[in-house]
């Protein structure tokens, strides 16, 4: 275990194909996204390298890339730290997410077939199981898969590409409120599936807008509870 507090078993195994620096980058980004590495946590190159089984060079390169993308802060004479998002950053990201997801829901209602609806129902059932088991990581993962499926059913490649750019940050912000949202989030998912199944574009749009707004408000409320 890292002295900086990385949970035992949290580090993903590096896949062999591809440049080492890219694999290290993906591993560290996953640890940040899932909050195995917490906002504000000090990232020690030598410890990360030892835990990932690589030299310090690809870790240094990955941290520089993560800094450029806003996931890590490099502070002179102090080192690297996981970025601590401001309330404004979260609000802007989650507002953009609402716009993208609401349009995806509308298009999914217009385009989804029975197989797509069945896939949504299956993902929803898995998410409900995760909540019932108090499996926060599982619930977050299933939530991401559910929303990705809505985006897929929308059938708009440009919209999907834009959504993919914010997907990991959405997961980052959703993780600390997943337990708070709990069953209610999946009740909202069930209502959305019904609207998509009925091909009710307007209701699907309204439901998704309200759903993502609930998540945004929950994120801002987390520090006041």
Short mmCIF file of C-alpha atoms in Angstrom, two decimals:
data_model
loop_
_atom_site.label_atom_id
_atom_site.label_comp_id
_atom_site.label_asym_id
_atom_site.label_seq_id
_atom_site.Cartn_x
_atom_site.Cartn_y
_atom_site.Cartn_z
CA UNK A 1 0.00 0.00 0.00
CA UNK A 2 1.22 3.50 -0.73
CA UNK A 3 2.03 5.65 2.28
CA UNK A 4 -0.27 8.25 0.70
CA UNK A 5 -3.24 6.00 1.40
CA UNK A 6 -4.06 4.16 -1.81
CA UNK A 7 -6.49 1.33 -0.91
CA UNK A 8 -5.15 -2.21 -1.13
CA UNK A 9 -6.07 -3.79 -4.45
CA UNK A 10 -7.10 -0.48 -6.00
CA UNK A 11 -4.29 -0.29 -8.54
CA UNK A 12 -5.32 -1.68 -11.93
CA UNK A 13 -3.00 -4.08 -13.70
CA UNK A 14 -1.24 -2.51 -16.65
CA UNK A 15 -2.13 -4.03 -20.00
CA UNK A 16 0.93 -4.92 -22.04
CA UNK A 17 0.05 -3.53 -25.49
CA UNK A 18 0.71 0.15 -26.20
CA UNK A 19 3.36 2.64 -25.07
CA UNK A 20 4.18 2.34 -21.38
CA UNK A 21 3.58 6.04 -20.69
CA UNK A 22 0.04 5.73 -22.08
CA UNK A 23 -0.70 2.68 -19.93
CA UNK A 24 0.58 4.43 -16.83
CA UNK A 25 -1.49 7.49 -17.71
CA UNK A 26 -4.65 5.38 -18.05
CA UNK A 27 -3.96 3.58 -14.78
CA UNK A 28 -3.45 6.82 -12.86
CA UNK A 29 -6.47 8.46 -14.47
CA UNK A 30 -8.63 5.52 -13.45
CA UNK A 31 -7.37 5.76 -9.88
CA UNK A 32 -8.18 9.48 -9.81
CA UNK A 33 -11.59 9.07 -11.47
CA UNK A 34 -12.68 6.40 -8.99
CA UNK A 35 -11.21 8.48 -6.12
CA UNK A 36 -8.88 5.72 -5.03
CA UNK A 37 -6.52 8.70 -5.24
CA UNK A 38 -8.39 11.49 -3.48
CA UNK A 39 -8.54 15.18 -4.47
CA UNK A 40 -5.65 16.96 -2.81
CA UNK A 41 -3.65 13.77 -2.28
CA UNK A 42 0.13 14.02 -2.72
CA UNK A 43 1.40 11.84 -5.57
CA UNK A 44 4.91 10.53 -4.96
CA UNK A 45 6.57 9.40 -8.20
CA UNK A 46 8.69 6.68 -6.60
CA UNK A 47 5.72 5.16 -4.73
CA UNK A 48 3.48 5.20 -7.80
CA UNK A 49 6.26 3.67 -9.90
CA UNK A 50 6.79 0.90 -7.36
CA UNK A 51 3.11 0.15 -7.10
CA UNK A 52 2.68 0.02 -10.88
CA UNK A 53 5.89 -1.93 -11.42
CA UNK A 54 7.49 0.64 -13.72
CA UNK A 55 10.32 3.16 -13.59
CA UNK A 56 9.76 6.77 -12.51
CA UNK A 57 10.08 8.17 -16.06
CA UNK A 58 6.69 7.00 -17.44
CA UNK A 59 5.07 8.07 -14.15
CA UNK A 60 6.61 11.54 -14.52
CA UNK A 61 5.40 11.76 -18.12
CA UNK A 62 1.90 10.63 -17.12
CA UNK A 63 1.73 13.19 -14.31
CA UNK A 64 2.75 15.95 -16.71
CA UNK A 65 -0.02 14.93 -19.10
CA UNK A 66 -2.54 14.74 -16.26
CA UNK A 67 -1.45 18.21 -15.19
CA UNK A 68 -2.06 19.55 -18.68
CA UNK A 69 -5.55 18.03 -18.66
CA UNK A 70 -6.41 19.42 -15.24
CA UNK A 71 -6.44 16.17 -13.24
CA UNK A 72 -3.19 16.85 -11.37
CA UNK A 73 -1.58 20.03 -10.01
CA UNK A 74 2.23 20.28 -10.23
CA UNK A 75 3.42 22.67 -7.51
CA UNK A 76 6.98 24.04 -7.55
CA UNK A 77 9.15 22.57 -4.79
CA UNK A 78 6.19 20.51 -3.51
CA UNK A 79 5.44 17.92 -6.19
CA UNK A 80 2.25 16.55 -7.74
CA UNK A 81 -1.18 16.57 -6.14
CA UNK A 82 -4.56 15.32 -7.32
CA UNK A 83 -6.52 18.38 -8.42
CA UNK A 84 -9.21 19.60 -6.04
CA UNK A 85 -12.13 20.76 -8.20
CA UNK A 86 -13.80 24.01 -7.24
CA UNK A 87 -17.56 24.28 -6.93
CA UNK A 88 -17.57 26.46 -10.05
CA UNK A 89 -15.64 23.87 -12.08
CA UNK A 90 -18.10 21.16 -11.03
CA UNK A 91 -21.09 23.36 -11.79
CA UNK A 92 -19.86 24.21 -15.27
CA UNK A 93 -19.10 20.58 -16.11
CA UNK A 94 -22.39 19.24 -14.79
CA UNK A 95 -24.33 21.98 -16.58
CA UNK A 96 -22.75 20.99 -19.90
CA UNK A 97 -23.48 17.37 -19.09
CA UNK A 98 -27.17 18.21 -18.66
CA UNK A 99 -27.32 19.78 -22.13
CA UNK A 100 -25.64 16.80 -23.79
CA UNK A 101 -27.60 14.14 -21.90
CA UNK A 102 -30.99 15.82 -22.41
CA UNK A 103 -30.48 15.86 -26.18
CA UNK A 104 -29.26 12.25 -26.08
CA UNK A 105 -32.41 11.21 -24.25
CA UNK A 106 -34.58 12.93 -26.86
CA UNK A 107 -32.78 11.19 -29.72
CA UNK A 108 -32.86 7.84 -27.90
CA UNK A 109 -36.64 8.15 -27.58
CA UNK A 110 -36.82 8.80 -31.32
CA UNK A 111 -34.44 6.03 -32.38
CA UNK A 112 -34.24 3.21 -29.79
CA UNK A 113 -35.39 -0.25 -30.79
CA UNK A 114 -36.61 -3.07 -28.55
CA UNK A 115 -33.09 -4.47 -28.16
CA UNK A 116 -31.80 -1.10 -27.01
CA UNK A 117 -34.61 -0.72 -24.49
CA UNK A 118 -33.95 -4.23 -23.18
CA UNK A 119 -30.28 -3.31 -22.73
CA UNK A 120 -31.27 -0.25 -20.69
CA UNK A 121 -33.52 -2.38 -18.50
CA UNK A 122 -30.71 -4.87 -17.91
CA UNK A 123 -28.25 -2.12 -16.96
CA UNK A 124 -30.83 -0.58 -14.66
CA UNK A 125 -31.38 -3.91 -12.91
CA UNK A 126 -27.62 -4.29 -12.37
CA UNK A 127 -27.42 -0.77 -10.99
CA UNK A 128 -30.26 -1.45 -8.58
CA UNK A 129 -28.46 -4.57 -7.36
CA UNK A 130 -25.31 -2.55 -6.74
CA UNK A 131 -27.23 0.02 -4.71
CA UNK A 132 -28.95 -2.73 -2.73
CA UNK A 133 -25.54 -4.21 -1.92
CA UNK A 134 -24.15 -0.75 -1.01
CA UNK A 135 -21.56 -1.25 -3.76
CA UNK A 136 -20.75 2.38 -4.51
CA UNK A 137 -18.07 1.62 -7.12
CA UNK A 138 -20.43 -0.80 -8.85
CA UNK A 139 -23.27 1.72 -8.82
CA UNK A 140 -21.03 4.42 -10.27
CA UNK A 141 -19.82 2.08 -13.00
CA UNK A 142 -23.35 0.98 -13.89
CA UNK A 143 -24.55 4.57 -13.89
CA UNK A 144 -21.83 5.43 -16.39
CA UNK A 145 -22.76 2.44 -18.56
CA UNK A 146 -26.45 3.34 -18.45
CA UNK A 147 -25.81 6.90 -19.60
CA UNK A 148 -23.35 5.67 -22.24
CA UNK A 149 -26.06 3.35 -23.59
CA UNK A 150 -28.51 6.25 -23.84
CA UNK A 151 -25.85 8.14 -25.78
CA UNK A 152 -25.30 5.13 -28.05
CA UNK A 153 -29.02 4.79 -28.73
CA UNK A 154 -29.16 8.49 -29.63
CA UNK A 155 -27.19 7.61 -32.76
CA UNK A 156 -25.35 10.94 -33.04
CA UNK A 157 -21.60 10.42 -33.35
CA UNK A 158 -20.68 14.07 -32.72
CA UNK A 159 -22.84 14.18 -29.58
CA UNK A 160 -21.28 10.93 -28.38
CA UNK A 161 -17.77 12.30 -28.95
CA UNK A 162 -18.53 15.43 -26.93
CA UNK A 163 -20.08 13.34 -24.15
CA UNK A 164 -17.02 11.08 -24.05
CA UNK A 165 -14.84 14.12 -23.37
CA UNK A 166 -16.70 14.85 -20.12
CA UNK A 167 -17.60 11.27 -19.13
CA UNK A 168 -14.66 10.65 -16.81
CA UNK A 169 -15.10 13.96 -15.04
CA UNK A 170 -18.78 13.19 -14.59
CA UNK A 171 -17.81 9.90 -12.91
CA UNK A 172 -15.33 11.83 -10.75
CA UNK A 173 -18.04 14.19 -9.52
CA UNK A 174 -20.70 11.48 -9.23
CA UNK A 175 -18.70 9.12 -7.00
CA UNK A 176 -18.98 11.18 -3.78
CA UNK A 177 -22.76 11.55 -4.18
CA UNK A 178 -23.57 8.05 -5.45
CA UNK A 179 -24.66 6.79 -2.03
CA UNK A 180 -26.73 9.93 -1.41
CA UNK A 181 -28.50 9.53 -4.76
CA UNK A 182 -28.97 5.80 -4.12
CA UNK A 183 -32.26 4.23 -5.12
CA UNK A 184 -33.74 7.53 -6.28
CA UNK A 185 -31.28 7.74 -9.15
CA UNK A 186 -32.39 4.35 -10.44
CA UNK A 187 -36.08 5.20 -10.00
CA UNK A 188 -35.38 8.13 -12.31
CA UNK A 189 -33.61 5.78 -14.72
CA UNK A 190 -36.70 3.54 -14.80
CA UNK A 191 -38.90 6.54 -15.60
CA UNK A 192 -36.54 7.49 -18.40
CA UNK A 193 -36.65 3.99 -19.86
CA UNK A 194 -40.45 4.20 -19.91
CA UNK A 195 -40.34 7.49 -21.80
CA UNK A 196 -37.85 6.10 -24.32
CA UNK A 197 -39.97 2.98 -24.75
CA UNK A 198 -43.05 5.16 -25.38
CA UNK A 199 -41.07 7.22 -27.88
CA UNK A 200 -42.01 10.32 -25.90
CA UNK A 201 -39.18 12.66 -26.87
CA UNK A 202 -40.40 15.60 -24.81
CA UNK A 203 -40.82 13.60 -21.62
CA UNK A 204 -37.48 11.84 -22.09
CA UNK A 205 -35.80 15.24 -22.44
CA UNK A 206 -37.54 16.60 -19.33
CA UNK A 207 -36.74 13.53 -17.26
CA UNK A 208 -33.06 13.51 -18.20
CA UNK A 209 -32.75 17.23 -17.53
CA UNK A 210 -34.30 16.79 -14.07
CA UNK A 211 -32.19 13.67 -13.41
CA UNK A 212 -28.88 15.34 -14.16
CA UNK A 213 -29.95 18.46 -12.27
CA UNK A 214 -30.59 16.32 -9.18
CA UNK A 215 -27.03 15.03 -9.40
CA UNK A 216 -25.66 18.56 -9.76
CA UNK A 217 -27.55 19.74 -6.68
CA UNK A 218 -26.47 16.66 -4.71
CA UNK A 219 -22.84 17.39 -5.51
CA UNK A 220 -23.08 20.94 -4.22
CA UNK A 221 -24.99 19.79 -1.13
CA UNK A 222 -22.45 17.09 -0.18
CA UNK A 223 -20.21 19.47 1.82
CA UNK A 224 -23.15 20.92 3.74
CA UNK A 225 -24.42 17.59 5.05
#
